[in-house]
Structure formats: C-alpha cells, structure tokens
Coordinates of C-alpha atoms in Angstrom, one line a residue:
X1 CA 0.0 0.0 0.0
X2 CA 1.4 3.4 -0.9
X3 CA 1.7 6.1 1.7
X4 CA -1.0 8.7 1.0
X5 CA -1.1 12.1 2.5
X6 CA -3.1 11.7 5.7
X7 CA -6.1 13.9 6.1
X8 CA -5.4 14.1 9.8
X9 CA -2.2 14.9 11.5
X10 CA 0.2 12.0 11.7
X11 CA 0.2 10.3 15.1
X12 CA 3.4 10.0 17.1
X13 CA 4.6 6.7 18.4
X14 CA 2.7 6.9 21.7
X15 CA -0.5 7.9 20.0
X16 CA -0.2 5.1 17.5
X17 CA 0.4 2.6 20.3
X18 CA -2.6 3.7 22.2
X19 CA -4.8 3.7 19.1
X20 CA -3.6 0.2 18.2
X21 CA -4.3 -1.0 21.8
X22 CA -7.8 0.4 21.6
X23 CA -8.4 -1.3 18.3
X24 CA -7.1 -4.6 19.7
X25 CA -9.4 -4.4 22.7
X26 CA -12.4 -3.6 20.4
X27 CA -11.4 -6.6 18.2
X28 CA -11.3 -8.8 21.3
X29 CA -14.7 -7.6 22.5
X30 CA -16.3 -8.1 19.1
X31 CA -14.8 -11.6 18.8
X32 CA -16.2 -12.6 22.2
X33 CA -19.6 -11.2 21.3
X34 CA -19.7 -13.1 18.0
X35 CA -18.7 -16.3 19.6
X36 CA -21.3 -15.9 22.3
X37 CA -23.9 -15.2 19.7
X38 CA -22.8 -18.2 17.7
X39 CA -23.3 -20.4 20.8
X40 CA -26.6 -18.8 22.1
X41 CA -29.3 -21.3 22.7
X42 CA -31.9 -19.0 21.2
X43 CA -29.9 -18.9 18.0
X44 CA -29.7 -22.6 17.7
X45 CA -33.5 -22.9 18.3
X46 CA -34.2 -20.3 15.6
X47 CA -32.0 -22.2 13.2
X48 CA -33.7 -25.5 14.0
X49 CA -37.3 -24.4 13.9
X50 CA -39.7 -23.9 11.0
X51 CA -40.6 -20.3 11.6
X52 CA -43.6 -18.4 10.5
X53 CA -45.0 -14.9 10.6
X54 CA -43.0 -11.9 11.9
X55 CA -40.3 -14.2 13.4
X56 CA -39.5 -15.7 10.0
X57 CA -38.9 -12.3 8.3
X58 CA -37.0 -10.8 11.3
X59 CA -34.8 -13.9 11.7
X60 CA -33.9 -14.1 8.0
X61 CA -32.8 -10.5 8.2
X62 CA -30.9 -11.1 11.5
X63 CA -29.3 -14.2 10.1
X64 CA -28.0 -12.3 7.1
X65 CA -26.6 -9.7 9.4
X66 CA -24.8 -12.3 11.4
X67 CA -23.2 -13.7 8.2
X68 CA -22.2 -10.2 7.2
X69 CA -20.8 -9.6 10.8
X70 CA -18.4 -12.5 10.3
X71 CA -17.3 -11.0 7.0
X72 CA -16.7 -7.6 8.5
X73 CA -14.9 -9.2 11.4
X74 CA -12.5 -11.0 9.1
X75 CA -11.8 -7.6 7.4
X76 CA -11.3 -6.1 10.9
X77 CA -8.9 -8.9 11.8
X78 CA -6.9 -8.4 8.6
X79 CA -6.6 -4.7 9.3
X80 CA -5.5 -5.3 12.9
X81 CA -3.0 -7.9 11.8
X82 CA -1.6 -5.5 9.1
X83 CA -1.3 -2.6 11.7
X84 CA 0.4 -4.9 14.2
X85 CA 2.9 -6.2 11.7
X86 CA 3.7 -2.6 10.6
X87 CA 4.2 -1.5 14.1
X88 CA 6.4 -4.5 14.9
X89 CA 9.0 -3.7 12.3
X90 CA 11.0 -1.5 14.6
X91 CA 10.9 0.0 18.0
X92 CA 11.1 3.6 16.7
X93 CA 8.9 3.8 13.6
X94 CA 10.0 6.1 10.8
X95 CA 7.8 9.1 9.8
X96 CA 6.6 7.1 6.8
X97 CA 5.6 4.2 8.9
X98 CA 3.8 6.5 11.4
X99 CA 2.0 8.1 8.5
X100 CA 1.0 4.6 7.2
X101 CA -0.2 3.6 10.8
X102 CA -2.2 6.8 11.0
X103 CA -3.9 6.0 7.7
X104 CA -4.6 2.4 8.8
X105 CA -6.0 3.3 12.3
X106 CA -8.0 6.4 11.3
X107 CA -8.6 6.4 7.6
X108 CA -10.9 4.4 5.3
X109 CA -8.6 1.5 5.4
X110 CA -11.0 -1.4 5.7
X111 CA -12.0 -2.8 2.3
X112 CA -15.4 -4.5 2.3
X113 CA -17.4 -6.3 -0.4
X114 CA -20.7 -4.9 -1.5
X115 CA -23.6 -5.6 0.8
X116 CA -27.3 -5.2 0.1
X117 CA -28.0 -3.6 3.5
X118 CA -27.8 0.2 2.7
X119 CA -28.5 1.3 6.3
X120 CA -26.8 0.8 9.6
X121 CA -29.3 0.3 12.4
X122 CA -31.6 3.1 12.9
X123 CA -29.8 5.7 10.8
X124 CA -28.1 6.1 7.5
X125 CA -25.0 4.0 6.8
X126 CA -21.7 5.8 7.6
X127 CA -20.1 7.7 4.8
X128 CA -17.7 5.2 3.2
X129 CA -15.3 5.5 0.4
X130 CA -16.3 3.5 -2.7
X131 CA -13.8 1.2 -4.3
X132 CA -13.7 -0.4 -7.7
X133 CA -16.0 -3.4 -8.0
X134 CA -18.9 -1.8 -6.0
X135 CA -17.4 -2.4 -2.6
X136 CA -16.7 0.2 0.1
X137 CA -14.0 1.3 2.4
X138 CA -14.6 2.2 6.1
X139 CA -12.6 3.7 8.9
X140 CA -12.0 1.3 11.8
X141 CA -14.3 3.2 14.1
X142 CA -17.1 3.2 11.4
X143 CA -16.6 -0.6 11.0
X144 CA -16.9 -1.1 14.8
X145 CA -20.0 1.1 14.9
X146 CA -21.7 -0.8 12.1
X147 CA -20.8 -4.2 13.6
X148 CA -22.1 -3.1 17.0
X149 CA -25.4 -2.0 15.5
X150 CA -25.9 -5.2 13.5
X151 CA -24.9 -7.3 16.5
X152 CA -27.5 -5.5 18.7
X153 CA -30.3 -6.0 16.2
X154 CA -29.5 -9.7 15.7
X155 CA -29.2 -10.2 19.4
X156 CA -32.5 -8.5 20.0
X157 CA -34.3 -11.0 17.8
X158 CA -32.5 -13.9 19.4
X159 CA -33.0 -12.8 23.0
X160 CA -36.7 -12.0 22.5
X161 CA -37.4 -15.3 20.8
X162 CA -35.5 -17.2 23.5
X163 CA -37.4 -15.3 26.3
X164 CA -40.7 -16.2 24.8
X165 CA -39.7 -19.9 24.4
X166 CA -38.4 -19.9 27.9
X167 CA -41.6 -18.4 29.4
X168 CA -44.6 -19.7 27.6
X169 CA -44.1 -23.4 26.5
X170 CA -43.1 -24.5 30.0
X171 CA -46.1 -22.8 31.5
X172 CA -48.3 -24.2 28.8
X173 CA -47.0 -27.7 29.5
X174 CA -48.0 -27.3 33.2
X175 CA -51.4 -26.0 32.1
X176 CA -51.8 -28.9 29.7
X177 CA -51.1 -31.3 32.5
X178 CA -53.6 -29.6 34.7
X179 CA -56.1 -29.7 31.7
X180 CA -55.6 -33.5 31.3
X181 CA -56.3 -34.0 35.0
X182 CA -59.4 -31.8 34.9
X183 CA -60.7 -33.6 31.8
X184 CA -60.2 -37.0 33.5
X185 CA -62.1 -35.7 36.6
X186 CA -64.8 -34.2 34.4
X187 CA -65.3 -37.5 32.6
X188 CA -65.6 -39.3 35.9
X189 CA -68.5 -37.1 37.0
X190 CA -70.3 -37.1 33.7
X191 CA -69.2 -33.7 32.4
X192 CA -68.8 -34.3 28.7
X193 CA -68.9 -32.2 25.6
X194 CA -72.4 -31.7 24.2
X195 CA -73.9 -32.7 27.6
X196 CA -72.6 -30.0 29.9
X197 CA -71.3 -26.4 29.3
X198 CA -68.1 -27.2 31.2
X199 CA -67.4 -30.1 28.9
X200 CA -67.7 -27.8 25.9
X201 CA -65.4 -25.3 27.7
X202 CA -62.8 -28.0 28.2
X203 CA -62.8 -28.8 24.5
X204 CA -62.4 -25.2 23.6
X205 CA -59.5 -24.7 26.1
X206 CA -57.8 -27.8 24.8
X207 CA -58.0 -26.6 21.2
X208 CA -56.9 -23.1 22.2
X209 CA -53.9 -24.3 24.1
X210 CA -52.9 -26.6 21.2
X211 CA -53.1 -23.7 18.7
X212 CA -51.4 -21.3 21.1
X213 CA -48.4 -23.7 21.6
X214 CA -48.0 -24.1 17.8
X215 CA -48.0 -20.4 17.3
X216 CA -45.6 -19.7 20.1
X217 CA -43.1 -22.3 18.8
X218 CA -43.3 -21.1 15.2
X219 CA -43.7 -17.4 15.7
X220 CA -42.3 -16.4 19.2
X221 CA -41.9 -12.7 18.3
X222 CA -45.6 -12.4 17.8
X223 CA -45.8 -12.9 21.6
X224 CA -43.1 -10.3 22.5
X225 CA -44.0 -6.9 23.9
X226 CA -41.1 -4.4 23.5
X227 CA -40.2 -2.2 26.3
X228 CA -42.2 1.1 26.4
X229 CA -39.1 3.2 26.9
X230 CA -36.3 3.1 24.3
X231 CA -33.4 1.1 25.5
X232 CA -30.1 0.3 23.9
X233 CA -30.0 -3.1 25.7
X234 CA -31.0 -6.0 23.3
X235 CA -34.1 -7.9 24.3
X236 CA -35.7 -5.0 26.1
X237 CA -39.4 -6.1 26.7
X238 CA -41.4 -9.0 28.1
X239 CA -43.3 -12.0 26.8
X240 CA -47.0 -11.3 26.1
X241 CA -48.9 -13.9 28.2
X242 CA -52.4 -12.5 27.8
X243 CA -53.8 -15.4 25.7
X244 CA -52.2 -17.9 28.0
X245 CA -53.7 -16.1 31.1
X246 CA -57.2 -16.2 29.5
X247 CA -57.0 -19.9 29.0
X248 CA -55.6 -20.4 32.5
X249 CA -58.5 -18.4 34.0
X250 CA -61.0 -20.3 31.9
X251 CA -59.6 -23.6 33.2
X252 CA -59.8 -22.4 36.8
X253 CA -63.5 -21.6 36.2
X254 CA -64.2 -25.0 34.8
X255 CA -62.2 -26.7 37.6
X256 CA -64.3 -24.9 40.3
X257 CA -67.5 -26.0 38.5
X258 CA -66.4 -29.6 38.4
X259 CA -65.4 -29.4 42.1
X260 CA -68.9 -28.2 42.8
X261 CA -70.2 -31.2 40.9
X262 CA -67.9 -33.5 43.0
X263 CA -69.3 -32.0 46.2
X264 CA -72.8 -32.9 44.9
X265 CA -71.6 -36.5 44.3
X266 CA -70.3 -36.8 47.9
X267 CA -73.4 -35.2 49.5
X268 CA -76.1 -36.4 47.1
X269 CA -77.6 -39.2 49.2
X270 CA -77.9 -37.0 52.3
X271 CA -79.5 -34.2 50.3
X272 CA -81.9 -36.6 48.6
X273 CA -82.9 -38.0 52.0
X274 CA -83.6 -34.5 53.3
X275 CA -85.7 -33.6 50.2
X276 CA -87.8 -36.8 50.6
X277 CA -88.4 -35.9 54.3
X278 CA -89.4 -32.4 53.5
X279 CA -91.8 -33.4 50.7
X280 CA -93.2 -36.2 52.9
X281 CA -94.0 -33.7 55.6
X282 CA -95.6 -31.4 53.1
X283 CA -97.7 -34.3 51.8
X284 CA -98.8 -35.2 55.4
X285 CA -99.6 -31.6 56.1
X286 CA -101.7 -31.3 53.0
X287 CA -103.5 -34.5 53.8
X288 CA -104.3 -33.2 57.3
X289 CA -105.5 -30.0 55.8
X290 CA -107.9 -31.8 53.4
X291 CA -109.2 -33.9 56.3
X292 CA -109.6 -30.8 58.5
X293 CA -111.4 -29.0 55.6
X294 CA -114.0 -31.8 55.5
X295 CA -114.5 -31.6 59.3
X296 CA -114.8 -27.8 59.2
X297 CA -117.4 -28.0 56.4
X298 CA -119.4 -30.5 58.5
X299 CA -119.1 -28.7 61.8
X300 CA -118.9 -25.0 61.0
X301 CA -121.7 -23.0 59.2
X302 CA -121.6 -19.6 57.6
X303 CA -117.8 -19.7 57.1
X304 CA -115.7 -19.7 54.0
X305 CA -113.1 -22.5 54.0
X306 CA -110.3 -22.2 51.5
X307 CA -109.7 -25.1 49.1
X308 CA -106.6 -27.4 49.7
X309 CA -104.4 -28.1 46.7
X310 CA -103.2 -31.6 45.8
X311 CA -99.8 -33.1 46.5
X312 CA -96.8 -31.6 44.7
X313 CA -96.7 -34.1 41.9
X314 CA -94.2 -32.2 39.8
X315 CA -91.8 -32.1 42.7
X316 CA -92.1 -35.8 43.3
X317 CA -91.4 -36.4 39.6
X318 CA -88.3 -34.2 39.8
X319 CA -87.2 -36.0 42.9
X320 CA -87.5 -39.3 41.1
X321 CA -85.4 -37.8 38.2
X322 CA -82.8 -36.7 40.7
X323 CA -82.6 -40.2 42.2
X324 CA -82.2 -41.6 38.7
X325 CA -79.4 -39.1 37.9
X326 CA -77.6 -40.3 41.0
X327 CA -77.9 -43.9 40.0
X328 CA -76.6 -43.2 36.6
X329 CA -73.8 -40.9 38.0
X330 CA -75.0 -37.9 36.0
X331 CA -73.7 -35.5 38.7
X332 CA -73.6 -32.5 36.4
X333 CA -77.4 -32.8 35.9
X334 CA -78.0 -33.7 39.5
X335 CA -76.3 -30.6 40.9
X336 CA -78.6 -27.9 39.5
X337 CA -81.7 -30.0 40.0
X338 CA -81.0 -30.5 43.7
X339 CA -80.5 -26.8 44.1
X340 CA -83.9 -26.1 42.6
X341 CA -85.6 -28.9 44.5
X342 CA -84.3 -27.8 47.8
X343 CA -85.7 -24.3 47.4
X344 CA -89.1 -25.4 46.0
X345 CA -89.5 -28.2 48.6
X346 CA -89.1 -25.8 51.5
X347 CA -91.6 -23.4 49.8
X348 CA -94.0 -26.3 49.4
X349 CA -93.8 -27.2 53.1
X350 CA -94.4 -23.6 54.1
X351 CA -97.4 -23.5 51.7
X352 CA -98.9 -26.7 53.2
X353 CA -98.6 -25.4 56.7
X354 CA -100.2 -22.1 55.7
X355 CA -103.0 -24.0 54.1
X356 CA -103.6 -26.1 57.2
X357 CA -103.7 -23.0 59.3
X358 CA -106.2 -21.3 57.1
X359 CA -108.4 -24.3 56.9
X360 CA -108.5 -25.0 60.7
X361 CA -109.0 -21.3 61.6
X362 CA -112.8 -21.7 62.1
X363 CA -112.3 -24.7 64.5
X364 CA -109.8 -22.6 66.4
X365 CA -112.4 -19.8 66.7
X366 CA -115.0 -22.2 67.9
X367 CA -112.6 -23.7 70.5
X368 CA -111.8 -20.2 71.7
X369 CA -115.5 -19.3 72.1
X370 CA -116.1 -22.6 74.0
X371 CA -113.2 -21.8 76.3
X372 CA -114.5 -18.3 77.0
X373 CA -118.0 -19.6 77.7
X374 CA -116.7 -22.1 80.2
X375 CA -114.5 -19.5 81.8
X376 CA -117.4 -17.2 82.3
X377 CA -119.5 -20.1 83.7
X378 CA -116.7 -21.0 86.2
X379 CA -116.5 -17.4 87.4
X380 CA -120.3 -17.2 87.9
X381 CA -120.2 -20.5 89.8
X382 CA -117.5 -19.2 92.2
X383 CA -119.8 -16.4 93.1
X384 CA -122.8 -18.7 93.7
X385 CA -124.8 -17.3 90.8
X386 CA -124.8 -20.3 88.5
X387 CA -128.5 -21.0 89.0
X388 CA -129.6 -17.5 88.1
X389 CA -132.4 -18.0 85.6
X390 CA -131.1 -15.4 83.1
X391 CA -127.6 -16.9 83.2
X392 CA -128.9 -20.4 82.9
X393 CA -131.0 -19.5 79.9
X394 CA -128.2 -17.6 78.1
X395 CA -125.6 -20.3 78.9
X396 CA -127.8 -23.0 77.5
X397 CA -128.4 -21.0 74.3
X398 CA -124.7 -20.4 73.8
X399 CA -123.8 -24.0 74.5
X400 CA -126.4 -25.3 72.1
X401 CA -124.9 -23.2 69.3
X402 CA -121.3 -24.0 70.1
X403 CA -121.9 -27.8 70.5
X404 CA -124.2 -28.2 67.6
X405 CA -123.1 -29.1 64.0
X406 CA -122.9 -27.2 61.9
X407 CA -122.0 -24.3 64.3
X408 CA -122.8 -20.8 63.3
X409 CA -119.7 -18.9 64.6
X410 CA -121.3 -15.5 64.3
X411 CA -124.4 -16.6 66.3
X412 CA -122.1 -18.4 68.8
X413 CA -120.0 -15.3 69.3
X414 CA -123.1 -13.2 69.9
X415 CA -124.5 -15.7 72.4
X416 CA -121.2 -15.8 74.3
X417 CA -121.1 -12.0 74.5
X418 CA -124.8 -11.9 75.8
X419 CA -123.9 -14.5 78.5
X420 CA -121.0 -12.3 79.6
X421 CA -123.1 -9.2 79.7
X422 CA -125.7 -11.0 81.8
X423 CA -123.0 -12.3 84.2
X424 CA -121.7 -8.7 84.6
X425 CA -125.2 -7.4 85.4
X426 CA -125.7 -10.1 88.0
X427 CA -122.3 -9.9 89.6
X428 CA -121.8 -6.1 89.9
X429 CA -124.8 -5.5 92.3
X430 CA -123.8 -8.5 94.4
X431 CA -120.3 -7.1 94.8
X432 CA -121.8 -3.7 95.8
X433 CA -123.7 -5.3 98.6
X434 CA -120.6 -7.0 99.8
X435 CA -118.7 -3.8 99.9
X436 CA -121.3 -2.1 102.2
X437 CA -120.9 -5.0 104.6
X438 CA -117.1 -4.6 104.7
X439 CA -116.7 -1.0 106.0
X440 CA -113.0 -0.7 105.8
X441 CA -112.9 -1.8 102.2
X442 CA -115.9 0.4 101.4
X443 CA -114.2 3.5 102.9
X444 CA -111.0 2.9 101.1
X445 CA -112.8 2.7 97.7
X446 CA -115.5 5.3 98.4
X447 CA -113.8 8.0 96.3
X448 CA -116.1 9.9 93.9
X449 CA -116.3 8.1 90.6
X450 CA -114.3 5.1 91.8
X451 CA -115.2 1.8 90.2
X452 CA -116.4 -0.9 92.5
X453 CA -113.4 -3.1 93.3
X454 CA -115.0 -6.4 92.6
X455 CA -116.5 -5.2 89.4
X456 CA -113.1 -4.1 88.3
X457 CA -111.8 -7.5 89.3
X458 CA -114.5 -9.2 87.2
X459 CA -113.4 -7.0 84.2
X460 CA -109.8 -8.0 84.7
X461 CA -110.8 -11.7 84.9
X462 CA -112.9 -11.2 81.8
X463 CA -110.0 -9.7 79.8
X464 CA -107.7 -12.5 81.1
X465 CA -110.1 -15.0 79.7
X466 CA -109.7 -13.4 76.2
X467 CA -113.1 -11.7 76.1

C-alpha cells in the first residue's frame, strides 16, 4: 500500500500505540460477542425451527446480518494484523511508517465487499469511500459502529425469541397437564362435551392451548412486547402472556364448577334424603288440611273454608329424576336439579302449613269461644250465681250453638257475648252489697267516681279469659 497524504495529523509513536491497543481491545470484544452469539441457545433454536409470521422475516434479516458480521470481522482482523505487523518492524517507527499507521488506524482503510444492507441500524450507513467493483471502504471506528449495530439488532431478535420460548411453552406444559387431570375428573362425574357447558369449555380450552403452543413455537416474536421506553440493551421487553392467562383463568373456572359437581356427588344421598323428608312432611300436612277441611265444612256453618291443593306431583317427579341421575352418576345434571328442588320443597312445606292454618281457623275460633264460655261459667259458679235463671238461659243458648253441628260462629260469638253481659249485670250489684258489709274496704274505695273493686276484678278476669 502506498503512503497517501493523511487527512489528519500524523500520530506520534505513543498515540499510535494507544490507538492500536484500543483497536485490539475492540477486536477482542467483538470476537467474544460473536462467539457468544454463535453459541446462544436461542440462535440454535431459531436455526432448527420452521418459523412463520413476523419471526420468520426478522430472523432471516438477522441471520443475514450475522453472516455479514463475520465477513466484517474478518476484514477487521486483517486490518488489525496488518497494523500490528507494521508496528512490529522497529521500535522507533519512521515518519513514513507512522503516516501509514495513522492511515490504517484512522482512515478508510477497511476494504469490504458490496452488501445489500444500505443502512446501519436506525440511521443512514456511515459515509464510506467507494472502491472499484462496487465495494466500500470504512474507517475502523465506522466498522466497529456498524458491527455493534448489527450485532445488537440480531441479538435483540435472538433474546426476544428465547425469552418467549423460555416463558410460555413450559407454562403451557404445566397448564396442559392440569387440563388433562381436569378432563379426566370431568369425565368421571359425567361432564362431557355436548352434555354440559363445562365439557364444551374444556374442549375449547384444549383446542386453544394446542393452537397457542404451535403459534408460540413457530412465531415467538408475535408474543413479544417491546419495552415502552427506548433502551439500547438488546431484548428489552417481556413475553405477552395475555392469551395464556385467559386460557388459565377459563380452566380455573371449569375446575371450580367440576369441584362443585364433586361436592354434589359426595353429598347427594344426604340431600336426597332431606328432600324426601321435606316433601313427605308437606304431603302429610296437606292430607291433614284436606281432612280438616271436611271436618270444618261439617261442623262450621256460615264460614268460607279455602280449598286445599293436591300433592306436589311435579316435585315428586323431579325428585325421582334426581334419584335416577344419582344412580346413573350424572352428577352434572343432578347438581342444578338438587339446588332447585331444595328451594321449592321448602316453599311447598311452608305453603302446606299455611293451608292447614287457614283451613282450621274456624275450628280454632269455635274452640276459643267454648273456652271463653266455660271461663265465664266458672266465674259465675264461684260467686254462687250459676243457678240464676237469666244466666242459665243464656248459657244453654250459647252452649247449644257451640256444641251443635254445623256451628254458626257469628251466632255463637253473639251468644257468648250476651252471656258475659248477663254475668256482669248479676255480679256487679252483688259485689256492691258485699262492699257495704265490709266497712274498711268500702271506705277505702268510696272515692267519687271510683269503680267498685270487685266489678273491676271481674273485668280483669274477663280480659284475662280473652273476652
């Protein structure tokens, strides 16, 4: 190589040695990076996988850059070897040798073949001197800058793909194992596709995971989210796990539903026994209400008695269906049916009890009137007035009505009230005579407007009897 006139000042010996040392360190760093890139697990996976989508295009571009990197590195190595040989000729280089070293270390001294990549990284390719044959010549610093840019872009693809492959397939394998266990459990409790929504969900999740795994393996960069902030570090970002997370949540929902079905299987016999007991009590109560209605219609007159419905046939049929589901281990059908039956059976028992209460209300009213009449009679007897003709007449009239069939409750209530009034009319004057005979008691209660004490007592007794 001739010794051209350097564009920059010629370096002295110390400057040349320092520049050569820097160039050697950069060469060593580039070599280490390229060797690490060559042995990167992600690179080997990319080379051995049939890629699709965005990953296929980006890896083809990155692979071309890696090939070009080695060609540039060879040119870099040749330049460094030439500069070292030139510097090793003598301890004190001549001015011509220093000028040549300066040109090698700072000038467009690296001859490169033509390359289709017209840009370097994010910006325009460095200004380079063209040479015959369509190649180019670069300064060493320009060469290192280009190599660093290409290396970073290739490494970014490799690191991103490797990160996705490291994160998602392993997690999908665990989820697939859980899916297999859930499918087996679902099959054991009768949760099958086309028969239960959870079975259809399991089929959809299985197909979704299979498709997701195939996409992740063939196009990992489609599942890579670059970092929001610009960073010079290759591989800045994180794997996009949103689709995986959706499938995992869906499987959790299905698993909880199947566990609920399992709980039904373990507790089905007890719940069925409770349901049989509740419906049996409702049936007995309705039977009692129907019998009571006949008795009321025979014994009570002038009273509206509500009709009593028949037994809950639909609930008994559903209970028989539930027992059949249990025998056939169709737990997925048994679970919702038991929930509905438990609610409706309790409602049916409450309705039967209300019906019995409504039907027997007239008998309860008659019993109350009988009790009140006997209480008034006992009170009159204690005061020695039981044989009073008016009281005897009204007592017999009330008793005939209350103990006759059918009983007219309105007439009976009126007769009991007349007997009470007659008792009060007889007892109050008698108590007044007794008060005159007991002077101390009469003086105590002789205040103006004071109620006779025994009359008040009779009133209290009367209220206590439910008058």
